[in-house]
Coordinates of C-alpha atoms and ligand atoms in Angstrom, one line a residue:
M1 CA -10.6 -15.2 -15.1
R2 CA -7.5 -16.9 -13.9
I3 CA -4.8 -16.0 -11.3
T4 CA -1.6 -15.7 -13.2
R5 CA 0.8 -14.4 -10.6
I6 CA 1.0 -14.0 -6.8
T7 CA 3.5 -11.4 -5.6
V8 CA 4.5 -11.0 -1.9
Y9 CA 5.8 -7.8 -0.3
R10 CA 7.0 -7.2 3.2
I11 CA 6.7 -3.8 5.0
D12 CA 7.6 -2.6 8.5
L13 CA 4.9 -0.7 10.3
P14 CA 6.3 1.2 13.3
Y15 CA 3.8 2.0 16.0
V16 CA 3.1 5.7 16.3
G17 CA 3.5 5.6 20.1
G18 CA 6.9 3.9 20.2
T19 CA 6.2 0.7 22.2
Y20 CA 2.9 -1.0 22.1
S21 CA 2.7 -3.1 25.3
W22 CA 0.1 -5.5 26.5
A23 CA -0.3 -8.4 29.0
K24 CA 2.7 -9.4 31.2
G25 CA 5.3 -7.4 29.4
K26 CA 4.6 -8.5 25.8
A27 CA 5.3 -5.7 23.4
V28 CA 5.9 -4.7 19.8
E29 CA 7.6 -1.6 18.4
V30 CA 7.4 -2.5 14.7
A31 CA 4.7 -4.7 13.1
D32 CA 5.9 -6.9 10.2
S33 CA 3.2 -6.8 7.6
T34 CA 2.8 -9.1 4.6
I35 CA 1.1 -7.7 1.4
V36 CA -0.1 -9.9 -1.4
R37 CA -0.8 -8.9 -5.0
L38 CA -2.8 -11.2 -7.2
D39 CA -2.6 -10.6 -11.0
T40 CA -5.1 -12.1 -13.4
D41 CA -5.2 -12.9 -17.1
E42 CA -7.9 -10.2 -17.5
G43 CA -5.7 -7.4 -16.2
L44 CA -7.5 -7.0 -12.9
T45 CA -5.3 -6.9 -9.8
G46 CA -6.3 -7.7 -6.2
W47 CA -4.5 -6.7 -2.9
G48 CA -4.5 -8.5 0.4
E49 CA -2.6 -8.0 3.7
V50 CA -2.0 -9.9 7.0
C51 CA -0.2 -8.5 10.0
P52 CA 0.1 -10.6 13.1
L53 CA 1.0 -8.6 16.3
G54 CA 4.5 -10.1 16.7
A55 CA 4.7 -13.9 17.3
A56 CA 3.3 -14.0 20.9
Y57 CA -0.2 -12.6 20.5
L58 CA -2.0 -15.3 18.5
P59 CA -0.6 -18.5 17.0
A60 CA 0.6 -16.6 14.0
Y61 CA 3.8 -14.9 12.9
A62 CA 4.8 -12.8 9.9
A63 CA 7.5 -15.2 8.4
G64 CA 5.0 -18.0 8.8
A65 CA 2.5 -16.1 6.7
R66 CA 5.0 -15.7 3.9
T67 CA 6.2 -19.3 4.1
G68 CA 2.6 -20.5 4.0
I69 CA 1.7 -18.3 1.0
G70 CA 4.6 -20.0 -0.8
V71 CA 3.0 -23.4 0.0
L72 CA -0.4 -22.4 -1.2
A73 CA 0.5 -20.4 -4.2
P74 CA 1.1 -23.3 -6.7
H75 CA -2.4 -24.6 -5.8
L76 CA -4.0 -21.1 -6.6
I77 CA -2.2 -20.2 -9.8
G78 CA -4.6 -20.9 -12.7
R79 CA -7.8 -20.7 -10.5
D80 CA -10.6 -18.3 -10.8
P81 CA -10.3 -15.6 -8.1
T82 CA -13.9 -14.7 -8.3
C83 CA -15.0 -18.2 -7.2
I84 CA -14.0 -17.4 -3.7
G85 CA -15.8 -20.3 -2.0
A86 CA -14.1 -22.8 -4.2
L87 CA -10.8 -21.1 -3.7
N88 CA -11.2 -21.3 0.1
R89 CA -12.0 -24.9 -0.2
V90 CA -8.7 -25.5 -2.1
M91 CA -6.8 -23.6 0.6
D92 CA -8.4 -25.6 3.4
W93 CA -7.8 -28.9 1.6
E94 CA -4.1 -28.1 0.9
M95 CA -3.3 -26.6 4.3
R96 CA -5.0 -27.6 7.6
G97 CA -5.4 -24.6 9.9
H98 CA -3.1 -21.6 9.6
A99 CA -6.1 -19.3 8.9
Y100 CA -3.9 -16.2 9.0
V101 CA -1.9 -17.5 6.0
K102 CA -5.1 -17.7 3.9
S103 CA -6.4 -14.3 4.9
P104 CA -4.5 -12.0 2.5
L105 CA -5.2 -14.4 -0.4
D106 CA -8.9 -14.4 0.4
I107 CA -9.0 -10.6 0.8
A108 CA -7.2 -10.1 -2.6
C109 CA -9.9 -12.3 -4.2
W110 CA -12.7 -10.1 -2.8
D111 CA -10.8 -7.0 -4.1
I112 CA -10.8 -8.6 -7.6
L113 CA -14.4 -9.7 -7.4
G114 CA -15.4 -6.2 -6.5
K115 CA -13.4 -4.7 -9.3
A116 CA -14.9 -7.2 -11.8
A117 CA -18.4 -6.4 -10.6
G118 CA -17.8 -2.7 -10.4
L119 CA -19.0 -2.8 -6.8
P120 CA -17.4 -2.0 -3.4
V121 CA -16.6 -5.0 -1.3
H122 CA -19.2 -4.0 1.3
S123 CA -21.9 -4.4 -1.4
L124 CA -20.8 -8.0 -1.9
L125 CA -20.7 -8.7 1.9
G126 CA -24.4 -7.8 2.3
G127 CA -24.6 -4.1 1.4
R128 CA -24.0 -1.0 3.3
Q129 CA -25.7 -0.7 6.7
N130 CA -23.4 1.9 8.3
D131 CA -21.9 5.1 7.0
A132 CA -19.8 6.3 10.0
M133 CA -18.7 3.5 12.3
A134 CA -17.7 4.1 15.9
M135 CA -14.1 3.1 16.6
Y136 CA -12.2 2.1 19.7
R137 CA -8.7 3.2 20.4
A138 CA -6.3 0.9 22.1
V139 CA -4.1 2.3 24.9
P140 CA -0.9 0.3 25.5
Q141 CA -0.1 -0.8 29.0
D142 CA 1.6 1.8 31.1
T143 CA 1.2 3.5 34.5
P144 CA -2.4 4.3 35.5
E145 CA -1.6 8.0 35.2
A146 CA -0.1 7.7 31.7
M147 CA -3.0 5.5 30.5
A148 CA -5.5 8.0 31.8
A149 CA -3.7 10.8 30.1
A150 CA -3.5 8.9 26.8
S151 CA -7.2 8.0 27.0
E152 CA -8.1 11.6 27.6
G153 CA -6.1 12.6 24.6
F154 CA -7.9 10.0 22.4
R155 CA -11.2 11.2 23.8
A156 CA -10.3 14.8 22.7
E157 CA -9.5 13.4 19.2
G158 CA -13.1 12.1 19.1
Y159 CA -12.8 8.5 20.1
R160 CA -15.7 7.5 22.3
Q161 CA -14.5 3.9 23.0
I162 CA -11.2 3.2 24.7
Q163 CA -9.6 -0.3 25.0
L164 CA -6.9 -0.4 27.7
K165 CA -4.3 -3.1 27.8
V166 CA -4.2 -4.7 31.2
G167 CA -3.4 -8.4 32.0
G168 CA -0.5 -7.5 34.3
D169 CA -0.3 -7.2 38.1
P170 CA -3.9 -7.3 39.4
A171 CA -3.6 -4.4 41.8
D172 CA -1.9 -2.3 39.2
D173 CA -4.6 -3.3 36.7
A174 CA -7.4 -2.3 39.0
R175 CA -5.8 1.1 39.3
R176 CA -5.4 1.4 35.5
I177 CA -9.0 0.6 35.0
R178 CA -10.2 3.1 37.6
A179 CA -7.9 5.8 36.3
V180 CA -9.1 5.4 32.7
V181 CA -12.8 5.1 33.5
E182 CA -12.7 8.1 35.7
A183 CA -10.7 10.1 33.2
V184 CA -12.9 9.5 30.1
G185 CA -16.3 9.9 31.8
P186 CA -19.5 7.9 31.6
E187 CA -20.3 8.6 27.9
C188 CA -17.2 6.7 26.8
V189 CA -17.2 2.9 26.4
V190 CA -14.2 1.3 28.1
L191 CA -12.9 -2.2 27.4
A192 CA -10.3 -3.6 29.7
D193 CA -8.4 -6.2 27.7
G194 CA -6.6 -8.8 29.7
N195 CA -5.2 -10.4 26.5
T196 CA -4.9 -13.8 28.3
G197 CA -2.5 -12.4 30.9
W198 CA -4.3 -13.3 34.1
R199 CA -4.8 -16.5 36.0
R200 CA -8.5 -16.9 37.0
D201 CA -7.8 -15.8 40.6
E202 CA -6.0 -12.6 39.3
A203 CA -8.9 -11.9 36.9
L204 CA -11.4 -12.1 39.8
Q205 CA -9.3 -9.9 42.0
V206 CA -9.4 -7.2 39.3
A207 CA -13.1 -7.7 38.6
N208 CA -13.9 -7.5 42.3
A209 CA -11.8 -4.5 42.9
T210 CA -13.6 -2.6 40.1
R211 CA -17.1 -3.7 40.7
D212 CA -18.3 -0.2 41.1
L213 CA -17.1 0.8 37.6
N214 CA -18.8 0.5 34.3
Y215 CA -16.6 -1.2 31.7
I216 CA -16.3 -4.4 29.6
L217 CA -13.9 -7.1 30.6
E218 CA -12.1 -8.8 27.7
Q219 CA -10.3 -12.1 27.4
P220 CA -8.9 -12.3 30.9
C221 CA -7.3 -15.8 30.7
E222 CA -5.6 -17.9 28.2
S223 CA -7.8 -21.0 28.2
Y224 CA -11.5 -20.9 27.3
A225 CA -12.3 -22.9 30.5
D226 CA -10.7 -20.2 32.7
C227 CA -12.4 -17.4 30.8
L228 CA -15.7 -19.2 31.3
S229 CA -15.1 -19.6 35.0
V230 CA -14.3 -15.9 35.4
R231 CA -17.3 -14.9 33.2
R232 CA -19.6 -16.8 35.5
R233 CA -18.4 -15.1 38.6
A234 CA -17.6 -11.5 37.4
R235 CA -20.4 -9.0 37.0
Q236 CA -18.9 -7.0 34.1
P237 CA -20.1 -7.4 30.5
F238 CA -17.7 -9.9 29.0
K239 CA -15.9 -10.1 25.6
L240 CA -14.0 -13.0 24.1
D241 CA -11.3 -12.5 21.5
E242 CA -8.3 -14.9 21.5
S243 CA -10.7 -17.8 22.5
L244 CA -12.8 -17.2 19.4
Q245 CA -11.0 -18.3 16.3
S246 CA -13.2 -20.7 14.5
L247 CA -17.0 -21.1 13.9
E248 CA -16.8 -24.0 16.4
D249 CA -15.4 -21.7 19.0
L250 CA -18.2 -19.2 18.5
Q251 CA -20.9 -21.9 18.6
R252 CA -19.5 -23.3 21.8
A253 CA -19.3 -19.8 23.4
R254 CA -22.9 -19.2 22.4
Q255 CA -24.1 -22.5 23.8
D256 CA -22.2 -21.8 27.1
D257 CA -23.3 -18.2 27.3
A258 CA -19.6 -17.5 27.5
C259 CA -19.6 -13.9 26.3
D260 CA -21.7 -10.8 25.7
I261 CA -19.5 -9.5 22.9
A262 CA -17.5 -11.3 20.3
S263 CA -14.3 -10.1 18.5
I264 CA -14.3 -10.7 14.8
K265 CA -10.8 -10.3 13.4
V266 CA -10.4 -10.8 9.6
G267 CA -6.9 -12.3 9.9
K268 CA -7.6 -14.7 12.8
H269 CA -10.6 -16.2 11.0
G270 CA -8.8 -16.6 7.6
G271 CA -10.1 -13.7 5.6
L272 CA -13.3 -11.9 4.7
T273 CA -15.1 -15.1 3.6
K274 CA -14.9 -16.7 7.1
A275 CA -15.1 -13.5 9.0
R276 CA -18.3 -12.7 7.2
M277 CA -19.7 -16.2 8.2
L278 CA -18.9 -15.6 11.9
R279 CA -20.2 -12.0 11.6
D280 CA -23.5 -13.3 10.2
V281 CA -23.8 -16.0 12.9
C282 CA -23.2 -13.3 15.6
A283 CA -25.8 -11.1 14.0
A284 CA -28.4 -13.9 13.7
N285 CA -27.9 -14.5 17.4
K286 CA -28.1 -10.8 18.3
L287 CA -24.5 -11.1 19.7
P288 CA -22.8 -7.7 19.5
M289 CA -19.3 -7.7 18.0
T290 CA -16.2 -5.7 17.3
V291 CA -15.0 -5.9 13.7
E292 CA -11.2 -5.5 13.8
D293 CA -7.9 -7.2 13.2
T294 CA -4.7 -8.0 15.0
W295 CA -2.8 -5.2 13.2
G296 CA -2.2 -3.9 9.7
G297 CA -2.0 -1.0 7.3
E298 CA -4.3 0.5 4.7
I299 CA -5.4 -2.9 3.1
V300 CA -6.3 -4.6 6.4
T301 CA -8.1 -1.5 7.5
A302 CA -10.1 -1.3 4.2
A303 CA -11.0 -5.0 4.5
L304 CA -12.4 -4.7 8.1
A305 CA -14.1 -1.4 7.2
H306 CA -16.0 -3.1 4.3
L307 CA -17.0 -5.9 6.7
A308 CA -18.1 -3.4 9.4
A309 CA -20.0 -1.2 6.9
S310 CA -22.1 -4.2 6.0
T311 CA -22.7 -5.3 9.6
P312 CA -26.2 -4.6 11.1
P313 CA -25.7 -1.5 13.3
E314 CA -27.5 -2.9 16.3
V315 CA -24.8 -5.6 16.7
L316 CA -21.8 -3.5 15.7
L317 CA -20.2 -2.3 19.0
N318 CA -17.2 -0.8 17.2
T319 CA -14.4 -1.1 14.6
T320 CA -10.9 0.2 14.4
D321 CA -8.6 2.4 12.3
L322 CA -5.5 0.2 12.5
H323 CA -3.7 2.3 9.8
S324 CA -3.7 5.2 12.2
Y325 CA -1.5 3.2 14.5
N326 CA 1.4 3.2 12.1
T327 CA 4.0 5.9 11.2
V328 CA 4.3 4.3 7.7
H329 CA 1.4 4.6 5.1
F330 CA 1.7 2.6 1.9
A331 CA -1.5 3.0 0.0
A332 CA -4.0 5.6 -1.3
G333 CA -7.7 5.4 -0.8
A334 CA -7.7 4.1 2.8
P335 CA -10.9 4.5 4.9
A336 CA -11.3 7.9 6.4
V337 CA -11.1 8.7 10.1
E338 CA -13.1 11.6 11.5
D339 CA -14.5 12.4 15.0
G340 CA -13.9 8.8 16.3
C341 CA -15.6 7.2 13.3
L342 CA -14.4 5.2 10.3
T343 CA -15.9 5.6 6.9
V344 CA -15.3 3.6 3.7
G345 CA -16.1 4.7 0.2
D346 CA -17.9 3.1 -2.8
A347 CA -15.0 2.6 -5.2
P348 CA -15.0 -0.9 -6.7
G349 CA -13.2 -3.6 -4.7
L350 CA -11.4 -2.5 -1.5
G351 CA -10.8 0.9 -2.9
V352 CA -7.1 1.0 -1.8
E353 CA -4.2 1.3 -4.1
P354 CA -0.7 0.6 -2.8
I355 CA 2.1 2.9 -3.9
A356 CA 4.8 0.8 -5.6
D357 CA 7.8 2.9 -4.4
L358 CA 6.7 2.5 -0.8
L359 CA 6.2 -1.3 -1.0
G360 CA 9.8 -1.8 -2.3
P361 CA 10.8 -4.9 -4.3
P362 CA 8.8 -8.1 -3.7
V363 CA 10.2 -10.8 -1.4
A364 CA 8.6 -13.6 -3.4
A365 CA 6.7 -14.1 -6.6
Y366 CA 4.9 -17.2 -7.9
E367 CA 3.5 -17.8 -11.4
Ligands
LIG401 MG1 -8.6 -8.2 22.3

């Protein structure tokens, strides 16, 4: 089988809640998603997607993804999409870094491999170990009262894990955490995500002011060294996200005992191939993880759902229904959301089929 054509689409995904705000005033109202279609000489088609959260969250941005795909495409046309290891090697040889550029291409190859084998992607990633997977719901930064009300609303919808966006003024953030933890009750898991917004002294102020509360502290500071410093002095369970991008990052964090929970994001690692590798390293080390992504629609959600479904349940803290965060839906067959859990089916490949009219005309095509 050979890749004959790579087609790129762009779609705007407006946030259902209007403005999605996180640390220190960073915000997005519309996420710019890039969708990739791979066609083959055997008539099979694969779909991939990458959607950075604006340009200020991770070192990734939407136009960069599309430009990078244009750089890689000539090296992928004519190659076998079912030889995914070899294809990743070519991408890494031709382009150093820029994992997010490679992610939609890798995901599309898994979709094709599944369709060729007649198997769902989760079967190819190790086999199903979960049916209904617990999800977290992110609550954008707002007043403590508004965040508590939003959290209660999500709790009523069935979510049992709430991730609140903090990383702002330390006194305000302590009030945000207290309001949400008290609103959702002890059965609900709460993650307070600093998203790199605090200095280490600010992070410690927040951690100290909320010592009596049960919640998980996530990525307080920008640098790994500052996160490690906070981790060693704060009593809360600790999650790393932005500081874990490569396998090397994960190995260092493990060696330093730098976190209790790891964030696995398909896009930030460079697709399902590398996300699976990090997932398996976490699982082998009994390190719990969240299986998620920066943002995305139905294709990203399907990709992370297949990875989550094949993750050992004892180390899967949660996953996420990113497609529920958008007012626009562009594909059929997306993972189902019910009572705070995500389920993914057994159709071959990713099981999602974009609707051509909703994607609009392609922004680029390579053959
Ligand atoms: Mg995070």
